[in-house]
Coordinates of C-alpha atoms and ligand atoms in Angstrom, one line a residue:
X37 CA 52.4 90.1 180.5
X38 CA 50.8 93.3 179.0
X39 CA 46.9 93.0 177.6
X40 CA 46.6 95.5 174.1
X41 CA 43.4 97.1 175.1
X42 CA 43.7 98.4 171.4
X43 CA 43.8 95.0 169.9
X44 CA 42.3 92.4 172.8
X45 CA 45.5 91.1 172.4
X46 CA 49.0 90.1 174.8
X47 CA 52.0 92.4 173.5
X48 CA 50.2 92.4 169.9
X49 CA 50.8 96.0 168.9
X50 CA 53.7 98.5 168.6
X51 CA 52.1 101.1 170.9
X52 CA 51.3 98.9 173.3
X53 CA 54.2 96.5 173.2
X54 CA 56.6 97.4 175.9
X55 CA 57.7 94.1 176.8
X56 CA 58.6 91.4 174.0
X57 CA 60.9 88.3 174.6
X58 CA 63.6 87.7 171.9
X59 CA 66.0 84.6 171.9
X60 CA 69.1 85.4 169.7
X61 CA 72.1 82.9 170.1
X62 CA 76.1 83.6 170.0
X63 CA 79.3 82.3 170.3
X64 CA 79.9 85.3 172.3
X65 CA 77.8 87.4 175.0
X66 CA 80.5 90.4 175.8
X67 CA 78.7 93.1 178.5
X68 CA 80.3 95.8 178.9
X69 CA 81.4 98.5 175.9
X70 CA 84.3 100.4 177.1
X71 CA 87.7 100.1 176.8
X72 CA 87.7 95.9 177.7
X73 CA 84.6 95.4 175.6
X74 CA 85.3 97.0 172.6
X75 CA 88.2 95.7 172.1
X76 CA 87.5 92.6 172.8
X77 CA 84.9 92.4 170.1
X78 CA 87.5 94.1 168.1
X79 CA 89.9 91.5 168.1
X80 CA 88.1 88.1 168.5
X81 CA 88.3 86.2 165.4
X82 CA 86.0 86.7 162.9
X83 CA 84.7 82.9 162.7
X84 CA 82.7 83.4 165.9
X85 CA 79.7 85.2 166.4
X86 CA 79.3 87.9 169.3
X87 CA 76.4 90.4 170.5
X88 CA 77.5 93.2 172.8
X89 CA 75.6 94.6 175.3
X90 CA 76.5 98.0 176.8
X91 CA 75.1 101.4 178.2
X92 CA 75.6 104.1 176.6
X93 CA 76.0 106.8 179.4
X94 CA 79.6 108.8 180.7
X95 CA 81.5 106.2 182.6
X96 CA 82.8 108.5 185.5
X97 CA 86.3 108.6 184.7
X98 CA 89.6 111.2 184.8
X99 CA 89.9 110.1 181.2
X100 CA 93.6 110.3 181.2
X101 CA 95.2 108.0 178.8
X102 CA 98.7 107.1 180.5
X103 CA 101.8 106.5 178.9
X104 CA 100.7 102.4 178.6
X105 CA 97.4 103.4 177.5
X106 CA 99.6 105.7 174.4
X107 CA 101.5 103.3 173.6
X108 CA 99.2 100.9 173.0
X109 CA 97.8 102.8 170.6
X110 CA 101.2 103.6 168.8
X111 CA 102.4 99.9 168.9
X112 CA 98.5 99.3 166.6
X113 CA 99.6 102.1 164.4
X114 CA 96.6 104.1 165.7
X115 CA 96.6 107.4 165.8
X116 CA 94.0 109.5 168.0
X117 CA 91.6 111.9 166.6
X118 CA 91.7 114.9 167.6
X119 CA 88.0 115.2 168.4
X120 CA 89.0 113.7 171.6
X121 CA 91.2 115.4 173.3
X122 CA 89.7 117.3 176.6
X123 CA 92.9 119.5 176.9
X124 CA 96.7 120.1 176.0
X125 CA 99.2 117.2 177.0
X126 CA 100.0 116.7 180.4
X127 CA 103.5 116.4 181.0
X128 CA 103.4 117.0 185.3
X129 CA 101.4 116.2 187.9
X130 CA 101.2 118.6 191.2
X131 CA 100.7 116.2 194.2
X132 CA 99.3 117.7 197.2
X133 CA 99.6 116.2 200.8
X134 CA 96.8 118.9 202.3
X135 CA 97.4 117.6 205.4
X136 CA 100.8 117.4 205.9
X137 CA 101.7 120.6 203.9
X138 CA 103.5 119.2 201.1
X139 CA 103.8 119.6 197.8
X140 CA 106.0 118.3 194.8
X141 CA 105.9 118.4 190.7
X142 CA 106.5 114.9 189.5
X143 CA 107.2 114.4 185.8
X144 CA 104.2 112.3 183.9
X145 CA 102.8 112.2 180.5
X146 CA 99.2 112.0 179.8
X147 CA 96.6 112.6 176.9
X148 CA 94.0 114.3 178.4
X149 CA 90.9 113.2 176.3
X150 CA 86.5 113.2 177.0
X151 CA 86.0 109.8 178.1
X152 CA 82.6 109.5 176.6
X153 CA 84.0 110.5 173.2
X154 CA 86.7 108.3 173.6
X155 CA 84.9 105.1 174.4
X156 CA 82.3 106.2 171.3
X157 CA 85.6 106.2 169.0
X158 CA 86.8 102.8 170.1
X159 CA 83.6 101.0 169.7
X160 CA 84.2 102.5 165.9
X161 CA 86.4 99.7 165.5
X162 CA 83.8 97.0 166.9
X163 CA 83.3 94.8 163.7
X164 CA 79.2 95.5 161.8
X165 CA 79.0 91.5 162.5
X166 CA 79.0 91.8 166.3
X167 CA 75.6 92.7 167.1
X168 CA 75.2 96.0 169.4
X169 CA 72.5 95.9 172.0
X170 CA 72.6 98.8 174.2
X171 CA 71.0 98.5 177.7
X172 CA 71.6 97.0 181.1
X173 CA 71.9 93.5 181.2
X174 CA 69.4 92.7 184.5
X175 CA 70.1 88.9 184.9
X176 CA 72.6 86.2 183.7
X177 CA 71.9 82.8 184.4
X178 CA 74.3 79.5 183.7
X179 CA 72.2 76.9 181.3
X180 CA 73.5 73.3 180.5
X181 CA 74.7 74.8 176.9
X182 CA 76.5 77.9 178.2
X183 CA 74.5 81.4 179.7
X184 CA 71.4 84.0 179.2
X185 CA 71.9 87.2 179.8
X186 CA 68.2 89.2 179.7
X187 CA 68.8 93.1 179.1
X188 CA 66.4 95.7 179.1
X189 CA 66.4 97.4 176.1
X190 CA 64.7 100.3 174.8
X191 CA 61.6 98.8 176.7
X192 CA 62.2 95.7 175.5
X193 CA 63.2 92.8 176.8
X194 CA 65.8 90.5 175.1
X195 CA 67.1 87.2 176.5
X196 CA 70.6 86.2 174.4
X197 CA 72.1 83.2 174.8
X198 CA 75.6 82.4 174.3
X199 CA 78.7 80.1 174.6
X200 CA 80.9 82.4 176.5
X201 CA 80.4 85.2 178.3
X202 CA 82.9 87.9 178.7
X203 CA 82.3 90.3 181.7
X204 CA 83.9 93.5 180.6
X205 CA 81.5 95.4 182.7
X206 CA 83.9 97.5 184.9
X207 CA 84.9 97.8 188.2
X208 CA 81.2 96.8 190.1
X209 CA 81.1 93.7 187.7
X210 CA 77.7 92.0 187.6
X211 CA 79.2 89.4 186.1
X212 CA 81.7 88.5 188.8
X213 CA 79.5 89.4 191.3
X214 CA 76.5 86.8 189.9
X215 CA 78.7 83.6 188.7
X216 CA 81.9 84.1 191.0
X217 CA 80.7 86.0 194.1
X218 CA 83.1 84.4 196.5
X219 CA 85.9 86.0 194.0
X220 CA 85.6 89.4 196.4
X221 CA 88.1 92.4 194.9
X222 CA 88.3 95.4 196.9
X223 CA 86.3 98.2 196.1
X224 CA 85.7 102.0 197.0
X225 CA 83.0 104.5 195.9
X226 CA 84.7 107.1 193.4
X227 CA 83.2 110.5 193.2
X228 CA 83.4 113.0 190.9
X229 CA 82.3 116.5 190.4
X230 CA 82.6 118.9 187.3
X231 CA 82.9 122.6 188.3
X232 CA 83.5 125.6 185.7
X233 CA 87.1 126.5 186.1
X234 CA 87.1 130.1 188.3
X235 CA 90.9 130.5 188.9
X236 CA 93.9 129.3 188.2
X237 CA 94.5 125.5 188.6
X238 CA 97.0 122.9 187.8
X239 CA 96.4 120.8 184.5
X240 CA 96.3 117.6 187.1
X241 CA 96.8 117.3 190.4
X242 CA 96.9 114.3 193.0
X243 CA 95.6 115.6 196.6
X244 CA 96.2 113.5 199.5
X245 CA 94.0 113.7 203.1
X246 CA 94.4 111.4 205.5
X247 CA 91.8 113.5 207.3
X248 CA 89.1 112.6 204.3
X249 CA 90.1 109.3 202.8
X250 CA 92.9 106.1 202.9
X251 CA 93.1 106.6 198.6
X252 CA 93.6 109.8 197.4
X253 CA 91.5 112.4 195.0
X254 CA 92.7 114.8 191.9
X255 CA 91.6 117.5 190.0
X256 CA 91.7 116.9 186.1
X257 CA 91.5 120.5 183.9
X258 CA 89.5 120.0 181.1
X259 CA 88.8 123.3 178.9
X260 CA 87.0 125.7 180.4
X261 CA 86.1 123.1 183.2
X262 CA 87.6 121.2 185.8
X263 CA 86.8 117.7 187.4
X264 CA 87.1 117.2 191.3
X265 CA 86.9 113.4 191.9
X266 CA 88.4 111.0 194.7
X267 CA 88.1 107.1 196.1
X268 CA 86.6 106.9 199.1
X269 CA 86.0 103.8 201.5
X270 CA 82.2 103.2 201.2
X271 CA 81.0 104.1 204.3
X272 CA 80.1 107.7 205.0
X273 CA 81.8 108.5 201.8
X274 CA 79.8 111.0 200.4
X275 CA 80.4 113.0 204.2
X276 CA 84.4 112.4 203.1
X277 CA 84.2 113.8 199.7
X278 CA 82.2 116.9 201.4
X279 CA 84.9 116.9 203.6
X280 CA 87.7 117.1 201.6
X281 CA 86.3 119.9 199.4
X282 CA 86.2 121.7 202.1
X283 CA 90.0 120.8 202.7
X284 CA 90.8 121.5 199.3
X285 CA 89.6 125.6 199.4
X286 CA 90.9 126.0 202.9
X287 CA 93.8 124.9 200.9
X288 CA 93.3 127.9 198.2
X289 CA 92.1 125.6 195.4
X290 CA 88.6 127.4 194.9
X291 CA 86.4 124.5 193.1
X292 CA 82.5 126.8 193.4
X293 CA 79.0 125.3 192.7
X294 CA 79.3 121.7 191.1
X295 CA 77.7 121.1 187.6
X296 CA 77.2 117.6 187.6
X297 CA 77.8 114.6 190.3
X298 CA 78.6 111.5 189.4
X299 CA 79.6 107.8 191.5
X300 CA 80.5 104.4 191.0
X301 CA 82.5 101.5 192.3
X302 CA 86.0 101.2 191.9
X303 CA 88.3 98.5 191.8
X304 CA 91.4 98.4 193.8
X305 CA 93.1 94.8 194.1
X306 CA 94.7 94.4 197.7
X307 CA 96.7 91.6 196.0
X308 CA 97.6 90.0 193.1
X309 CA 95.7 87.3 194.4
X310 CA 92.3 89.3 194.0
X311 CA 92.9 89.5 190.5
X312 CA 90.3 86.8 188.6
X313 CA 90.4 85.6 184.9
X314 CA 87.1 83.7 185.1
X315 CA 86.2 79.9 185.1
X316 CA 84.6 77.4 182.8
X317 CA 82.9 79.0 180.0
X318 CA 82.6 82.4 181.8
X319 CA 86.0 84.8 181.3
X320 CA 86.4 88.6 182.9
X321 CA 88.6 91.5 181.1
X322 CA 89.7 94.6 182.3
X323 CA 88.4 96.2 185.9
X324 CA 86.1 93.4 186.3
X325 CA 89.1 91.1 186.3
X326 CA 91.3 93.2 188.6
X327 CA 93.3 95.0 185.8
X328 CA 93.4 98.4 187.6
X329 CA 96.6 99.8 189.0
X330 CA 96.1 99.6 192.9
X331 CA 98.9 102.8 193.3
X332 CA 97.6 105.3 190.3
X333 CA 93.9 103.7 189.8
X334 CA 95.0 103.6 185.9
X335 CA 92.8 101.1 184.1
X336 CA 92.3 102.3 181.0
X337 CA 95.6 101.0 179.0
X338 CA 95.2 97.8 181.4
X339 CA 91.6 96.8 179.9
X340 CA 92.8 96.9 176.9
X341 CA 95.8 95.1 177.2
X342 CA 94.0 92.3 178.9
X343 CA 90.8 92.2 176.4
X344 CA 93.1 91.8 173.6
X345 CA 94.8 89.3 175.3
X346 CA 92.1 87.2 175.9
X347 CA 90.2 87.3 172.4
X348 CA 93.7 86.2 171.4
X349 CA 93.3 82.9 173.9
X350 CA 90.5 82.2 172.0
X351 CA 92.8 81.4 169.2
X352 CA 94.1 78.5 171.7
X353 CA 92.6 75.0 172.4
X354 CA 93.1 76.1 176.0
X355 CA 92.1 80.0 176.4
X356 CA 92.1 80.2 179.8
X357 CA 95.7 78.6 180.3
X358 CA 96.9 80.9 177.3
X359 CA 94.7 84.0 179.1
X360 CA 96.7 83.3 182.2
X361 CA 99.7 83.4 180.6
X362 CA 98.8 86.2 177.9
X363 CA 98.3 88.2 180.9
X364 CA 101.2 87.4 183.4
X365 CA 102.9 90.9 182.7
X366 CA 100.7 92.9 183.7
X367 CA 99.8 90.8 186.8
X368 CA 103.5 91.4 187.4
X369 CA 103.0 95.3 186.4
X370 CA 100.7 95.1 189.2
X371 CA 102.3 93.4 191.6
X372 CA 105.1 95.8 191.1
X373 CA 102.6 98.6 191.9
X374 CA 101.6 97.0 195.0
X375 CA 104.9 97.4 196.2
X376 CA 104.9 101.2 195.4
X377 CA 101.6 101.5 197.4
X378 CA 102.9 102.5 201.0
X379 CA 105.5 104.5 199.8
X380 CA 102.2 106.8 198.0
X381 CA 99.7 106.2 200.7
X382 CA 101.4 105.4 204.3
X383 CA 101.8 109.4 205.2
X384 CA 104.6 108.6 206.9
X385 CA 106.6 107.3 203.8
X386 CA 105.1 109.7 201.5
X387 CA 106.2 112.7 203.4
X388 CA 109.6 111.0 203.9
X389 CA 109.5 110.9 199.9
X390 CA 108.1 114.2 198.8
X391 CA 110.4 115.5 201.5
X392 CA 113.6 113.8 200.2
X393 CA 112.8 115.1 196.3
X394 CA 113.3 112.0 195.0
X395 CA 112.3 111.6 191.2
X396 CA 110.4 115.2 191.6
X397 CA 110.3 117.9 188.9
X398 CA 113.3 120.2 190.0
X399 CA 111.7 123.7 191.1
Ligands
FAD560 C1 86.4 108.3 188.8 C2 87.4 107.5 188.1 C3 88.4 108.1 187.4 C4 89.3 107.3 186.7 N1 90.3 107.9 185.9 C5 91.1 107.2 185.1 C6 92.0 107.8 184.3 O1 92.1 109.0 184.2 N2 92.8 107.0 183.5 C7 92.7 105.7 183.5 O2 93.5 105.0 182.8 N3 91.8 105.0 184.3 C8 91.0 105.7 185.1 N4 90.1 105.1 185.9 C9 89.9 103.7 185.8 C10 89.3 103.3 184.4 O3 88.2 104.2 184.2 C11 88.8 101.9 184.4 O4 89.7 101.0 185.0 C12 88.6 101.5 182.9 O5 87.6 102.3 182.3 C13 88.2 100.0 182.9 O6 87.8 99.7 181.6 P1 86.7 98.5 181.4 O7 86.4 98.4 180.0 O8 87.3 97.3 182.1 O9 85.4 99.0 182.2 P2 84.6 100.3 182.1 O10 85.3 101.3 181.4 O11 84.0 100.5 183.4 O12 83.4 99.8 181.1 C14 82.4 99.0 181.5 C15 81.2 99.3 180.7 O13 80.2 98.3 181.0 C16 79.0 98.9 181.1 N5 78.2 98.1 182.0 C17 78.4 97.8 183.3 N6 77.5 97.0 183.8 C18 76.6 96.7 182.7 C19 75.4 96.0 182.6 N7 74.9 95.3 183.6 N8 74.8 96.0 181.4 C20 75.3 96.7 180.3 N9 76.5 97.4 180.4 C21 77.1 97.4 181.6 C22 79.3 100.3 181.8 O14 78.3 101.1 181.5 C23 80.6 100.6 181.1 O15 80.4 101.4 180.0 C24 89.2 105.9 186.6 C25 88.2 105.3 187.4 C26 87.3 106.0 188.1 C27 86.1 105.4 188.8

């Protein structure tokens, strides 16, 4: 507790009070406010009532909106603003095998938007009734009636109860971690760099290493800047990314002095298997459920997809049967990119590929 010294009191007065307990009650606890969370809250019905808790700070992120993650949009009649967009339309990406000496053009379309602006716009469409509570949520607990989820907010802290909880809170899911921790996922560390563009560099490009990392890395041009990022296995991984920057100029890529670092967990099911829509009264969307592409890392169009999806089980007697089923495509989608994994990161295959010039952009 915190004694007033102003007023002899305990948390009596606004300059004082740091730390003040609040119970609010919902139908809905949703943590997490990008691409899974918003739209989520978005499209659950409008008889229930929801909070959503969320941070407010730059998800790291190539913020590349695939062709899924487009026609999502278009299918909604929903046109992007143009306040968005990070660069022109990519239409090719450059793949680089640094250390096999390869490289090929393959044909791709992308929007190439600012991920924080992006995830601002779509929680535009977050209905006024949803209550917005931004800050980390620092414990979730199971109660007989349903969960509490305390967040720290603005100093405060707030305990909210609810019926449900969604975990929409990305690839290192406190939810999933908390209520299902035996449902493991794999995960690497991602890390990205921004550096001010000094020469000439492709719009995107996918680098491969064997010598630095399993996964692979990219370089993402966005105006007068350019992002360095790449998945690396969690131990030693910052020594990896070091490692393969190095790679990368001795390459003739010239990336400088980095502006800003930034790191988080990603998700990368090894199998469908790892893939986990939740249990009881306790449901997971987006990364935290497994809905990344294992092959491309591509999560975006697949966080929506499965968000929607589930608000839309809710509209069921039965909404994790109808989530399950809501969501078989893109279980398939992904089991279908599982299969496309070794010929992308086995450098034996992949050379045998970009070799062979299968699919690639004729030069
Ligand atoms: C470096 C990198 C680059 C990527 N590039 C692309 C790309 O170009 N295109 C693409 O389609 N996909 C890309 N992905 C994958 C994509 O970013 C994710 O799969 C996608 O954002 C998942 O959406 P989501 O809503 O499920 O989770 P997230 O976008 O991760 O959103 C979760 C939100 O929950 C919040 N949150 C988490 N924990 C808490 C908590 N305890 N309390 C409150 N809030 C919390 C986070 O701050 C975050 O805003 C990339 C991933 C990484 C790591």
């Amino acid at each position: 507790m915190i004694y007033c010294e102003k007023c002899l009191g305990i948390v009596c007065c606004d300059l004082y009070a740091k730390v003040t307990i609040k119970m609010r009650k919902y139908d809905f606890i949703i943590i997490g406010g990008g691409p899974a969370g918003a739209v989520f809250a978005k499209n659950l019905d409008e008889k229930y009532t929801s909070c959503m808790i969320y941070t407010e700070t730059q998800k790291p992120c190539g913020g590349l909106l695939s062709e899924d993650a487009q026609k999502y949009f278009a299918d909604r009649n929903i046109d992007l603003p143009k306040e968005i967009s990070a660069d022109s339309r990519i239409s090719c990406v450059d793949t680089i095998d640094i250390h096999q000496n390869l490289l090929r053009k393959y044909r791709r379309y992308y929007l190439n938007v600012d991920r924080l602006k992006f995830d601002e716009w779509l929680r535009r469409f977050v209905p006024e009734k949803t209550e917005k509570i931004r800050g980390k949520a620092t414990k979730i607990s199971k109660t007989d009636g349903g969960v509490e989820v305390t967040v720290v907010s603005g100093g405060e802290e707030i305990t909210v109860a609810g019926k449900y909880l969604i975990g929409a809170d990305g690839g290192d899911s406190t939810v999933r971690k908390s209520i299902f921790p035996d449902k493991k996922i794999r995960r690497y560390v991602s890390i990205q760099q921004l550096f001010k563009l000094n020469s000439a560099v492709p719009n995107y490009a996918c680098i491969f290493d064997e010598k630095s990392t399993e996964c692979c890395a990219w370089i993402i041009k966005k105006g007068d800047y350019m992002l360095f990022g790449g998945a690396f296995a969690a131990k030693n991984c910052r020594e990896s990314f070091e490692r393969l920057k190095e790679r990368v100029e001795n390459y003739g890529i010239h990336l400088g002095e980095p502006i800003t670092t930034e790191a988080c967990m990603l998700a990368r099911p090894k199998n469908t298997g790892q893939i986990f829509l939740g249990e009881g009264n306790v449901f997971l969307a987006g990364e935290a459920a497994g809905f990344v592409s294992p092959s491309s890392f591509e999560g975006i169009s697949r966080a929506m997809y499965s968000a929607e999806a589930l608000a839309k089980a809710f509209n069921t007697k039965n909404p994790l049967k109808y989530y399950k089923k809501y969501t078989a495509y893109l279980r398939f989608v992904i089991f279908l990119k599982l299969l496309k994994c070794p010929f992308m990161y086995s450098p034996f295959l992949r050379k045998a590929v970009m070799k062979s010039g299968i699919t690639a952009v004729e030069e």
